[in-house]
Coordinates of C-alpha atoms and ligand atoms in Angstrom, one line a residue:
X1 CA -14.5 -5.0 -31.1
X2 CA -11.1 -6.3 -29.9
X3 CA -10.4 -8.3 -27.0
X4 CA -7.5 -7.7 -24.9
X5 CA -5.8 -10.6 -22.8
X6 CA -3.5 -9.8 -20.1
X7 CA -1.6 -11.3 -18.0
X8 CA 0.9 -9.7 -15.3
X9 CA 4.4 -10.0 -13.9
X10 CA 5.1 -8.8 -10.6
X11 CA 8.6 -8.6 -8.5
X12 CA 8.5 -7.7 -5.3
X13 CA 11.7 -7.0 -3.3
X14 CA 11.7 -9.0 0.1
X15 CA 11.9 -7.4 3.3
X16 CA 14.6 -10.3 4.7
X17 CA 17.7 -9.0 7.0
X18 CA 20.2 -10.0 4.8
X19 CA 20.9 -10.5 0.8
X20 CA 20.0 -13.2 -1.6
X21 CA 23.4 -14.7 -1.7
X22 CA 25.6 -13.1 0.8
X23 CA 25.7 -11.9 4.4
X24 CA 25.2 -7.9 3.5
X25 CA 22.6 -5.9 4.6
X26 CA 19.3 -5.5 2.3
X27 CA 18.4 -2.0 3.4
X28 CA 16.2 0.2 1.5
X29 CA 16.5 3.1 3.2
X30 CA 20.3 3.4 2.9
X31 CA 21.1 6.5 0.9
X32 CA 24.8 6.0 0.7
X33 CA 25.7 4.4 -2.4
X34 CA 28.2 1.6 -1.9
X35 CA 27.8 0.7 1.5
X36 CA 26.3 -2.9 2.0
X37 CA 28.2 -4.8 -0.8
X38 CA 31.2 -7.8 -0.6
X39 CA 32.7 -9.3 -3.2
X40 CA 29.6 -12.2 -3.7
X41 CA 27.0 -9.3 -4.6
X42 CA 30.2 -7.0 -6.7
X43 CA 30.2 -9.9 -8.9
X44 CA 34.2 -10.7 -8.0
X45 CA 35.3 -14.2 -10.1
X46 CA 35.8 -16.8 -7.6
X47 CA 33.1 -16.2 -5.3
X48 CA 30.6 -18.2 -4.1
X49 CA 26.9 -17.5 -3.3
X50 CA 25.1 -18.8 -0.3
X51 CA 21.3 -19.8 -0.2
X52 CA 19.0 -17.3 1.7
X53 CA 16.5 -19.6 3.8
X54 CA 14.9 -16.7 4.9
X55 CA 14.1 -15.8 1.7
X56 CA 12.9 -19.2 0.2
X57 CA 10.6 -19.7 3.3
X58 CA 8.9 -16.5 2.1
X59 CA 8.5 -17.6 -0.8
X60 CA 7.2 -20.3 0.3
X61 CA 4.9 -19.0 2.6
X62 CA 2.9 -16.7 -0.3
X63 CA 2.7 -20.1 -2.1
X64 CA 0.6 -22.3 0.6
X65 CA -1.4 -18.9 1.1
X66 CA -2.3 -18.5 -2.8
X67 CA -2.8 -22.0 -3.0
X68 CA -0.1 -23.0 -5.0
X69 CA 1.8 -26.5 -5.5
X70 CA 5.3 -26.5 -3.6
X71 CA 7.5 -28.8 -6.1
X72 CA 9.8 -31.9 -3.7
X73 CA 12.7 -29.8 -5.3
X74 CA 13.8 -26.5 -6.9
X75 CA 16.8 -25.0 -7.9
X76 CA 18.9 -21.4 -9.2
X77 CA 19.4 -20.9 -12.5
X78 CA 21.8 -18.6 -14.3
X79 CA 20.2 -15.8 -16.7
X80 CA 22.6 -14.2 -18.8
X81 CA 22.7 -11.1 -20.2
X82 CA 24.7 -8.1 -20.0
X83 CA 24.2 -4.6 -18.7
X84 CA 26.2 -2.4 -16.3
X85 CA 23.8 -2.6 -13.9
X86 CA 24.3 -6.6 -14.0
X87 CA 27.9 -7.1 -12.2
X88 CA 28.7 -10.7 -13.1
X89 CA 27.0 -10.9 -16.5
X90 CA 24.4 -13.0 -15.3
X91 CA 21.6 -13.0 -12.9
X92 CA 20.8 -15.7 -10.6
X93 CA 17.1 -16.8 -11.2
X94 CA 14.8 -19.7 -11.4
X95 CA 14.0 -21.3 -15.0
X96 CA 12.2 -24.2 -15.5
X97 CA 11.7 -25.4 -11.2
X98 CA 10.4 -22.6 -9.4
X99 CA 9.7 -22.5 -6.2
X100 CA 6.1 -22.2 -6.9
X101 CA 3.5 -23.8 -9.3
X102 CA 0.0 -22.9 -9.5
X103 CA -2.4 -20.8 -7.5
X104 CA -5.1 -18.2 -7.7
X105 CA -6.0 -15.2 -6.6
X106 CA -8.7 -12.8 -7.3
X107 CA -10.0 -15.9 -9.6
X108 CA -6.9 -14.8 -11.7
X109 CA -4.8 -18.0 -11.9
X110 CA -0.8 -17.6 -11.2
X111 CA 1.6 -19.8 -13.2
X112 CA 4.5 -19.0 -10.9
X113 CA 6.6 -17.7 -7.9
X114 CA 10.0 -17.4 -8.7
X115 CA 13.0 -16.1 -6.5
X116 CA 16.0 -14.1 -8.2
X117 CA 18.6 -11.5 -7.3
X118 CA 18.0 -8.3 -7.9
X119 CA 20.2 -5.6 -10.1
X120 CA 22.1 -2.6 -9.3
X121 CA 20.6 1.0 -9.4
X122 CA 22.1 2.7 -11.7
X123 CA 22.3 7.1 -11.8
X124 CA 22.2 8.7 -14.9
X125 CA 23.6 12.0 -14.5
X126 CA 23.1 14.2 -18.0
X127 CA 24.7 17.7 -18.9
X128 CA 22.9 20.7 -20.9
X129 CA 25.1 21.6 -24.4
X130 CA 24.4 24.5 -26.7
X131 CA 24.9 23.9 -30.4
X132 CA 25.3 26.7 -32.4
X133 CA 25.0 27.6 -35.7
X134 CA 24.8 30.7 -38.0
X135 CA 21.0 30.9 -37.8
X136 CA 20.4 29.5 -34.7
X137 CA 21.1 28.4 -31.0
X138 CA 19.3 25.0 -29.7
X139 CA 20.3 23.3 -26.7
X140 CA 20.3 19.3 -26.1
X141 CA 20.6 17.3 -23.1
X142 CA 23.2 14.4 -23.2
X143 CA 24.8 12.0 -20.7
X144 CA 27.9 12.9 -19.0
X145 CA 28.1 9.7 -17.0
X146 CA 26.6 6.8 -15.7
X147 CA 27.2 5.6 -11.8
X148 CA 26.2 1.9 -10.3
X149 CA 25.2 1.5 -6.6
X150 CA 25.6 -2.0 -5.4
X151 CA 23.3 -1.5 -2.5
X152 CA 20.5 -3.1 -4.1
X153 CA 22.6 -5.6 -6.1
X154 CA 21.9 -9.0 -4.7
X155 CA 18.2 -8.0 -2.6
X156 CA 16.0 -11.4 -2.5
X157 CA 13.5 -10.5 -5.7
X158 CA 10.3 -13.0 -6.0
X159 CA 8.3 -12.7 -9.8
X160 CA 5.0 -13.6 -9.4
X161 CA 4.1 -14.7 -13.4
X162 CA 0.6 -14.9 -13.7
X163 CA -1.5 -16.5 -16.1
X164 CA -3.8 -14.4 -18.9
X165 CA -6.8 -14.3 -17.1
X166 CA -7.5 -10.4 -16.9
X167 CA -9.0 -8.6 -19.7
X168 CA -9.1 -5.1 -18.5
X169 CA -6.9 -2.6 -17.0
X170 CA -9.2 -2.2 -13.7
X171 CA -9.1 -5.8 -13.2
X172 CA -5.2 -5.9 -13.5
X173 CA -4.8 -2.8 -10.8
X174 CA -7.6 -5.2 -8.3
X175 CA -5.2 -7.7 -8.6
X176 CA -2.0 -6.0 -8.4
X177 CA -3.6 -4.0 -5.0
X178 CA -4.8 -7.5 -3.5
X179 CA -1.2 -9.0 -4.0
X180 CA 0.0 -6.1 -2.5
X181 CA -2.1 -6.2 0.8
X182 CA -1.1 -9.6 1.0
X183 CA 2.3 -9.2 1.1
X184 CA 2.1 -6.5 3.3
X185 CA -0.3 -8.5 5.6
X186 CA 2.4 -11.5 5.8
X187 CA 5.1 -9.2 6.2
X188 CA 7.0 -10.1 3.1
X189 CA 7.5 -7.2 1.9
X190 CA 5.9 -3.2 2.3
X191 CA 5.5 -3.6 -1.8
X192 CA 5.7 0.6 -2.2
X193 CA 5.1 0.5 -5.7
X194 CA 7.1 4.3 -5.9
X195 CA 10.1 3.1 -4.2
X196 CA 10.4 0.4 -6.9
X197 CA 9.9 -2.5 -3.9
X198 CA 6.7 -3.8 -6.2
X199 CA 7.3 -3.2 -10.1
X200 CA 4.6 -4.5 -12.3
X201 CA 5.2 -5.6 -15.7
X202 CA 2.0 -6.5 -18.6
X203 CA 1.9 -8.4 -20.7
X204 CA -1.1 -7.6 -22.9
X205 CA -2.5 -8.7 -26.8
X206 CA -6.1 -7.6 -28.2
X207 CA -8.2 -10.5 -30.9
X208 CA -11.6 -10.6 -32.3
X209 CA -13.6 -13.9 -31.7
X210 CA -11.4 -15.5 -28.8
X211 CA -8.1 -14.7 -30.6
X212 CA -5.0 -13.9 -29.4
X213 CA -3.1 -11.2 -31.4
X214 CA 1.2 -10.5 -30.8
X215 CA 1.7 -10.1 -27.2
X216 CA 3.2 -6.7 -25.6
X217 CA 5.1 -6.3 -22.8
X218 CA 5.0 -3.1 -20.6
X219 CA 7.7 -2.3 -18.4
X220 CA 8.0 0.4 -15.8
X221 CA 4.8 1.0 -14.4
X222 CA 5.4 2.5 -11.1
X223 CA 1.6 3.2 -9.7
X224 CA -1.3 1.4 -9.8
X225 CA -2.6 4.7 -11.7
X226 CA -0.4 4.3 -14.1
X227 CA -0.9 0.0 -14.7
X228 CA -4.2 1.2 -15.8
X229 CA -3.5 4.0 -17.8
X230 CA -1.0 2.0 -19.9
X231 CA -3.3 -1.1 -20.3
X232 CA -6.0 1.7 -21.4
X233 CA -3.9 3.1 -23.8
X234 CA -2.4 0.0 -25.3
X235 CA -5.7 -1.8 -25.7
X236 CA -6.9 1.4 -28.2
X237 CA -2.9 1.5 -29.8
X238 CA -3.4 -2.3 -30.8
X239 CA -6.7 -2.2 -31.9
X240 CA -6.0 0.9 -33.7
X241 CA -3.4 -0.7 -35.6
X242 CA -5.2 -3.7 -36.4
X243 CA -7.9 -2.4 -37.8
X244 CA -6.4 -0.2 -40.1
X245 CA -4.4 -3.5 -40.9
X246 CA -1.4 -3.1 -39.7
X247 CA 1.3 -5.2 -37.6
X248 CA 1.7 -5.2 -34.1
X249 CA 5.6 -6.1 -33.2
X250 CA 6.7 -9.0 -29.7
X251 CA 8.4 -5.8 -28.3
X252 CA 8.9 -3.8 -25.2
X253 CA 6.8 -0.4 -24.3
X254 CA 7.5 1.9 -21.9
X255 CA 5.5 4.5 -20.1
X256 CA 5.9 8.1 -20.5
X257 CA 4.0 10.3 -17.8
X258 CA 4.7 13.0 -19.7
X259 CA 2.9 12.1 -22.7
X260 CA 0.8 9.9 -21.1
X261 CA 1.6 7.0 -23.7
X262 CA 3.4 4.1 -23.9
X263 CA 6.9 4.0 -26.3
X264 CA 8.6 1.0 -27.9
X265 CA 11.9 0.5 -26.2
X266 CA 13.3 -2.5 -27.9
X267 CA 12.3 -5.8 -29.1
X268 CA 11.2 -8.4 -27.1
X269 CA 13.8 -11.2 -26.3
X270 CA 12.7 -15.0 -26.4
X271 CA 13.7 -17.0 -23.1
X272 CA 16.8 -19.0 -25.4
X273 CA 17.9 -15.6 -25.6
X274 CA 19.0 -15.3 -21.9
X275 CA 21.3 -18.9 -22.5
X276 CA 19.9 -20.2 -19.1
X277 CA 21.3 -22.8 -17.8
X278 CA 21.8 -24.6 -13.9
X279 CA 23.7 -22.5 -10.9
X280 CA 26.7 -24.8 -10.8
X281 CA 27.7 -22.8 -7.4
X282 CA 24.3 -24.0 -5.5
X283 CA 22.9 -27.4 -4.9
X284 CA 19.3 -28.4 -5.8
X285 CA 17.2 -27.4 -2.8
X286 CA 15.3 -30.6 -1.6
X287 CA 12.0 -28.6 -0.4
X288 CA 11.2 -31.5 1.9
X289 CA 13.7 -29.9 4.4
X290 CA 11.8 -27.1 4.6
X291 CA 9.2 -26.9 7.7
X292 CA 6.2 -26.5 6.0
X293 CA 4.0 -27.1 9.0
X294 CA 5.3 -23.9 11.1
X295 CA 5.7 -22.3 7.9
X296 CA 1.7 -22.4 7.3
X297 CA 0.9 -21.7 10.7
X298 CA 3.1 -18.7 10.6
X299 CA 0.1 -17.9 7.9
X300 CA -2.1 -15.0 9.5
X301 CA -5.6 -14.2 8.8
X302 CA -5.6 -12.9 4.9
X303 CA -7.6 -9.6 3.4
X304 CA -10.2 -11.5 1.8
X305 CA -11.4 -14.0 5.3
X306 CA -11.1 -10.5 7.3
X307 CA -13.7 -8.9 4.7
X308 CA -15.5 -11.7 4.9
X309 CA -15.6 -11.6 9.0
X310 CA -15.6 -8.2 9.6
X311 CA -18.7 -8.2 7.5
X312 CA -20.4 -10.5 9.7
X313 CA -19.1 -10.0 13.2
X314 CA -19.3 -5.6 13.4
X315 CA -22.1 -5.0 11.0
X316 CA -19.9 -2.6 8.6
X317 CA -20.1 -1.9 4.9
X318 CA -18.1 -3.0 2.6
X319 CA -16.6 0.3 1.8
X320 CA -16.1 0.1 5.6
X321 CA -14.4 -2.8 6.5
X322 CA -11.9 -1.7 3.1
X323 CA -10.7 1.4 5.0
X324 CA -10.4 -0.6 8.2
X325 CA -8.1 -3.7 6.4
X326 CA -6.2 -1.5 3.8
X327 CA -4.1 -1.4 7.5
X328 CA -3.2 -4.3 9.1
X329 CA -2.5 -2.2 12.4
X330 CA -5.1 0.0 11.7
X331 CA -7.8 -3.4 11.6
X332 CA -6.4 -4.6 14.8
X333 CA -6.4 -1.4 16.8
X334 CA -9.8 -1.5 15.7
X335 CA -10.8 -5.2 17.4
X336 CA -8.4 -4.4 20.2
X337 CA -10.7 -1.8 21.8
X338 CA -13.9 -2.9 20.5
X339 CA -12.9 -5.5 22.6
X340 CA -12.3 -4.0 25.4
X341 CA -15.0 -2.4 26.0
X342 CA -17.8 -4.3 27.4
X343 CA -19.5 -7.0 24.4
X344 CA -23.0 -5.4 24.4
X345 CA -21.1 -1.7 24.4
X346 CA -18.5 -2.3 21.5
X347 CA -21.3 -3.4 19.2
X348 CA -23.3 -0.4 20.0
X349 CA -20.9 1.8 19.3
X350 CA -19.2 0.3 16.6
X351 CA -20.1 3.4 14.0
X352 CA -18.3 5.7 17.0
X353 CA -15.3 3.3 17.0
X354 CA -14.9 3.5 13.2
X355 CA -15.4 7.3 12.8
X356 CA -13.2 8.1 15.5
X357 CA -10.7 5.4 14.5
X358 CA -10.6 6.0 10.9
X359 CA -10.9 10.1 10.5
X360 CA -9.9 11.4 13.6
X361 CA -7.3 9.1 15.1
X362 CA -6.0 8.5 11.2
X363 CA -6.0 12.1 11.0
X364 CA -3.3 13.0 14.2
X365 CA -1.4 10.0 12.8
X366 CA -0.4 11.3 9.8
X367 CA -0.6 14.6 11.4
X368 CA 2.1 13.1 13.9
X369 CA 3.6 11.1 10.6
X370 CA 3.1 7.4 13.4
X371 CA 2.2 4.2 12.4
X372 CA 0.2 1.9 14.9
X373 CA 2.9 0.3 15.9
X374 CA 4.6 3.8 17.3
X375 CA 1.3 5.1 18.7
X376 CA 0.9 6.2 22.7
X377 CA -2.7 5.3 22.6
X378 CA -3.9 1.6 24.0
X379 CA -7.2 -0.2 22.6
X380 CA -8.0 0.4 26.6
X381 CA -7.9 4.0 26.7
X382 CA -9.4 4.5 23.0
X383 CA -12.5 2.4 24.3
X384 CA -12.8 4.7 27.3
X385 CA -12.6 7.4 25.0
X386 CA -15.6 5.9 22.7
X387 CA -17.9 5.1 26.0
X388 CA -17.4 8.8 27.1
X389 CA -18.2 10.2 23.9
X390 CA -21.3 7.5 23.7
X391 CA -22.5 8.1 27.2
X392 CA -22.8 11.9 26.1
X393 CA -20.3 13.3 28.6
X394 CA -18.3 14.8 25.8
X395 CA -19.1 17.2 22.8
X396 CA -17.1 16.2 19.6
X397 CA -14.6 19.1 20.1
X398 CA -13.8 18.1 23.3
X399 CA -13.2 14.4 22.4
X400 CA -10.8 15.5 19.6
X401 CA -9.0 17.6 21.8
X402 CA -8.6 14.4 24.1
X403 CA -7.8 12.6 21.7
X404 CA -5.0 15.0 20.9
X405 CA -3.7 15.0 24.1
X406 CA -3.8 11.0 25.0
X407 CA -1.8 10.8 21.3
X408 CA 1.1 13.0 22.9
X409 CA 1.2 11.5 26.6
X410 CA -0.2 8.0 26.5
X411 CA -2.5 8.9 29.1
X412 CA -6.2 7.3 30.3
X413 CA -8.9 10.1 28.9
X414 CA -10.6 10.2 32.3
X415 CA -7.2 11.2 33.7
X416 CA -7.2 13.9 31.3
X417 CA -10.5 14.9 32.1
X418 CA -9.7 15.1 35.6
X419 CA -6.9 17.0 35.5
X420 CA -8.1 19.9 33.3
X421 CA -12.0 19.8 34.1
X422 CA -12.6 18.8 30.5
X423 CA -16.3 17.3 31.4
X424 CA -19.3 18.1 29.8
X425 CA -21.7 20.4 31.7
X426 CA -25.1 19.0 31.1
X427 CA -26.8 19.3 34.0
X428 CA -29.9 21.9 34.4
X429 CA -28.6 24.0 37.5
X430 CA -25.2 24.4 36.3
X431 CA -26.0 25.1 32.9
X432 CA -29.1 27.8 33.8
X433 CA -27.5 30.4 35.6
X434 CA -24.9 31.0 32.5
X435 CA -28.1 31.4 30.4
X436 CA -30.0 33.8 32.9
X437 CA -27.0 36.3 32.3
X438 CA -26.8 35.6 28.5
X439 CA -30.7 36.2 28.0
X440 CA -29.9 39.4 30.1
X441 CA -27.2 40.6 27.9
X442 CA -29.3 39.9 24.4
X443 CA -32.4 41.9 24.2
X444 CA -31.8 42.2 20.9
X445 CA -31.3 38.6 19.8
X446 CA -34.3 37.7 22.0
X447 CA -36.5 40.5 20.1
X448 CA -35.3 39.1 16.5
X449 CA -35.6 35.1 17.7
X450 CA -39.6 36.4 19.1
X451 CA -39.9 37.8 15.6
X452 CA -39.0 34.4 14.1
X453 CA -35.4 34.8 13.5
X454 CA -34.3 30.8 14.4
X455 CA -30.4 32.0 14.0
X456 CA -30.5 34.3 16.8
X457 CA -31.1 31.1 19.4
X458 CA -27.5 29.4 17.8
X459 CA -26.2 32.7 18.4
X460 CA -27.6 33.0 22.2
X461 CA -26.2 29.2 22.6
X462 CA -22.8 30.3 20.8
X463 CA -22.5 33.0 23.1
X464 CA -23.2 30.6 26.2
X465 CA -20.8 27.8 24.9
X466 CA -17.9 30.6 25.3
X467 CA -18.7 31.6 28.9
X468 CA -18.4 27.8 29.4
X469 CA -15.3 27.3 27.6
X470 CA -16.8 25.1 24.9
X471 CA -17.8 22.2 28.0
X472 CA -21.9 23.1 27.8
X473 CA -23.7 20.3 26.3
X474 CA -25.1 21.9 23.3
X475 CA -28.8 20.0 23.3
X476 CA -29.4 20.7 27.0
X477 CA -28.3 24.4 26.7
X478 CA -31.6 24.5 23.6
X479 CA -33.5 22.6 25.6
X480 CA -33.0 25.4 28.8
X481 CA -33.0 28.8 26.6
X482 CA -36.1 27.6 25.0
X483 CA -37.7 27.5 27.9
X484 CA -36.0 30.4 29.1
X485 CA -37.3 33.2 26.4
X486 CA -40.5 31.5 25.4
Ligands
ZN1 ZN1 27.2 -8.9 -0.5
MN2 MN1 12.6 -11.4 -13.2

């Protein structure tokens, strides 16, 4: 049986205001090609790049809360290589004093945190041609052009290198998800694996008795799904080949989602290949000018304490507490208006808060396509909603509708009870008189619920709940016909 060893490399594209070396905008969402570039990110000679603080601190920042060592000094590198999507024929990078040494996470040790530039995007655009001959027509695709967009040219990029801890695909995507709820819980970046903000590269080998065989590296993974599927596939490839005694080749392998494999792209290039050598344009950064301190305290609570807390303090499961923290607005909603309603309350209804929180709030949400940020609702008003719906005044179709409503107008859900006499009739004399008439109109179902027919009853309480506009409590309403045909 062969081993596999893997270790991961992760950039993530920072979510700073500005680019790595100029003053241009780093927006994702911009669709127009072109727009945020100068001459520092088009590569023009005689340019000169300025240092993004904003960046570094981030940097930074993921480094105290990994528990990595922060070096006195660090400083750019230049990696050369070309390709068209690489303007001046070089990236700037960090080589041999990152800005980050050390650090674990997941008990998966990380060797690194590096910042770099990143590339342009480039568009492939490709024609159909028909080639013809005597006995036959076939049609290929080829490539009628190529087009760069500079946009992205130049975005702050941090590589997380980690060491080769991980020895199975599901441990690499549990450590790729955790990074990625940390970044997004320090607000470094939204990591959207898809839109390429959070591309994860492995680097895997497979060895019997504790060896390590020729590493691999796999390059554009771009879903968790798919960092497992390729580890999968590669640790059965290699071990496939060795045992029939064969070679495995230092090369790069792609993923195809078609085929569901991964393909060798090229061979793998040595770090001497890349020529690096010190950023004459930027000084040395002396790290000591840097504010730490604020820069800790900046720090908020991470996934695996809130776990940890939520655990203890609300009583939830662990499958729980995941839905709750797998959104950082989502968790604090949640504390907000168990909060607020009173402490004895809030813990009583916890299960209420969570359901209504998770399924049915979550639901208009992406109904409504709103983050918590954007949404009408306070923590107030939610917990007036929950002690309604714990107190019995409302039925469940009646909260959602509230819901509903305080999601479009902001409004307190005893104001909306108010206004359109939403409350829940539970009480004997209002609710008997409906019945009376009901039992009157139903000699049938009365005949076939006297003969044993228990469905008849919901029907009697069906046809009840209508006169009533769906506001009858439905236990009281059994509780009365019972006693009402018996
Ligand atoms: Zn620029
Ligand atoms: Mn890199």
């Amino acid at each position: 049986m062969y081993e596999p060893t893997i270790g991961l490399e992760i950039h993530t594209e920072l979510k700073t205001k500005t680019k790595m070396f100029c003053g241009c905008l780093n927006d994702p969402e911009e669709k127009h090609p072109n727009v945020n570039i100068c001459p520092v990110c088009a590569g023009h000679p005689g340019t000169l790049p300025t240092i993004n603080k904003k960046a570094v601190e981030t940097v930074l920042k993921l480094g105290m809360a990994l528990n990595g060592k922060l070096p006195e000094t660090s400083k750019f590198d230049r990696k050369n290589y070309f390709y068209p999507d690489l303007p001046k024929g070089y990236q700037i990078s960090q080589f041999d004093k990152p800005l980050v040494m050390g650090g674990e996470l997941n008990g998966v040790r990380i060797t690194r945190i590096h910042l770099e530039e990143d590339t342009a995007r480039l568009l492939h655009e490709t024609g159909n041609m028909k080639h013809e001959t005597q006995k036959n027509v076939s049609s290929f695709k080829f490539q009628v052009s190529s087009l760069v967009d500079f946009n992205r040219a130049g975005v702050p990029l941090m590589e997380l290198v980690t060491e080769p801890d991980i020895k199975s695909g599901e441990e690499a995507v549990k450590f790729a998800k955790e990074l990625q709820l940390i970044l997004r819980h320090l607000e470094i970046s939204n990591a959207d694996m898809e839109k390429g903000q959070m591309r994860v590269e492995v680097n895997i080998s497979v060895g019997k008795n504790g060896e390590r065989g020729t590493k691999v590296e796999i390059k554009n993974l771009n879903s968790f799904k798919v960092v497992g599927d390729a580890v999968k596939y590669e640790i059965e490839r290699q071990s496939e080949l060795l045992e029939k005694g064969e070679k495995i080749f230092q090369e790069t392998r792609g993923w195809d989602d078609v085929k569901k494999r991964t393909v060798s792209q090229r061979l793998k290039e040595e770090s001497h290949d890349y020529r690096y050598f010190p950023e004459p344009d930027l000084p040395p950064m002396d790290l000591k000018e840097f504010d730490l301190e604020s820069l800790k305290i900046e720090i908020p609570e991470l996934p695996a304490e809130k776990r940890k807390r939520f655990i203890k303090e609300y009583g939830l499961s662990e499958g729980q507490v995941e839905a709750l923290i797998e959104d950082r607005g989502m968790a604090k909603f949640f504390e907000e208006s168990v909060s607020e309603s009173e402490a004895e309350e809030g813990e009583k209804n916890i299960k209420l808060f969570f359901n209504y929180l998770t399924s049915d709030l979550r639901g208009l949400m992406v109904e409504q396509k709103i983050a918590f940020d954007e949404l009408k609702i306070t923590p107030e008003n939610f917990a007036d909603l929950i002690v309604l719906i714990a107190k019995g005044d409302l039925s469940s179709r009646m909260a959602k509708d509230i819901l509903k409503e305080m999601s479009l107008t902001g409004l307190d859900p005893n104001k909306i009870i108010e206004k359109g006499g939403l409350k829940q009739i539970s009480g004997d004399d209002e609710l008997r008189p409906t019945l009376e008439k009901i039992v009157k109109e139903n000699p049938e179902a009365i005949l076939n619920y006297k003969n044993g027919k228990e469905t008849a009853l919901q029907f009697l309480i069906g046809q009840a709940m209508a006169k009533l506009k769906g506001r009858g409590n439905p236990d009281a309403l059994k509780k009365i016909l019972e006693k009402l045909i018996s």
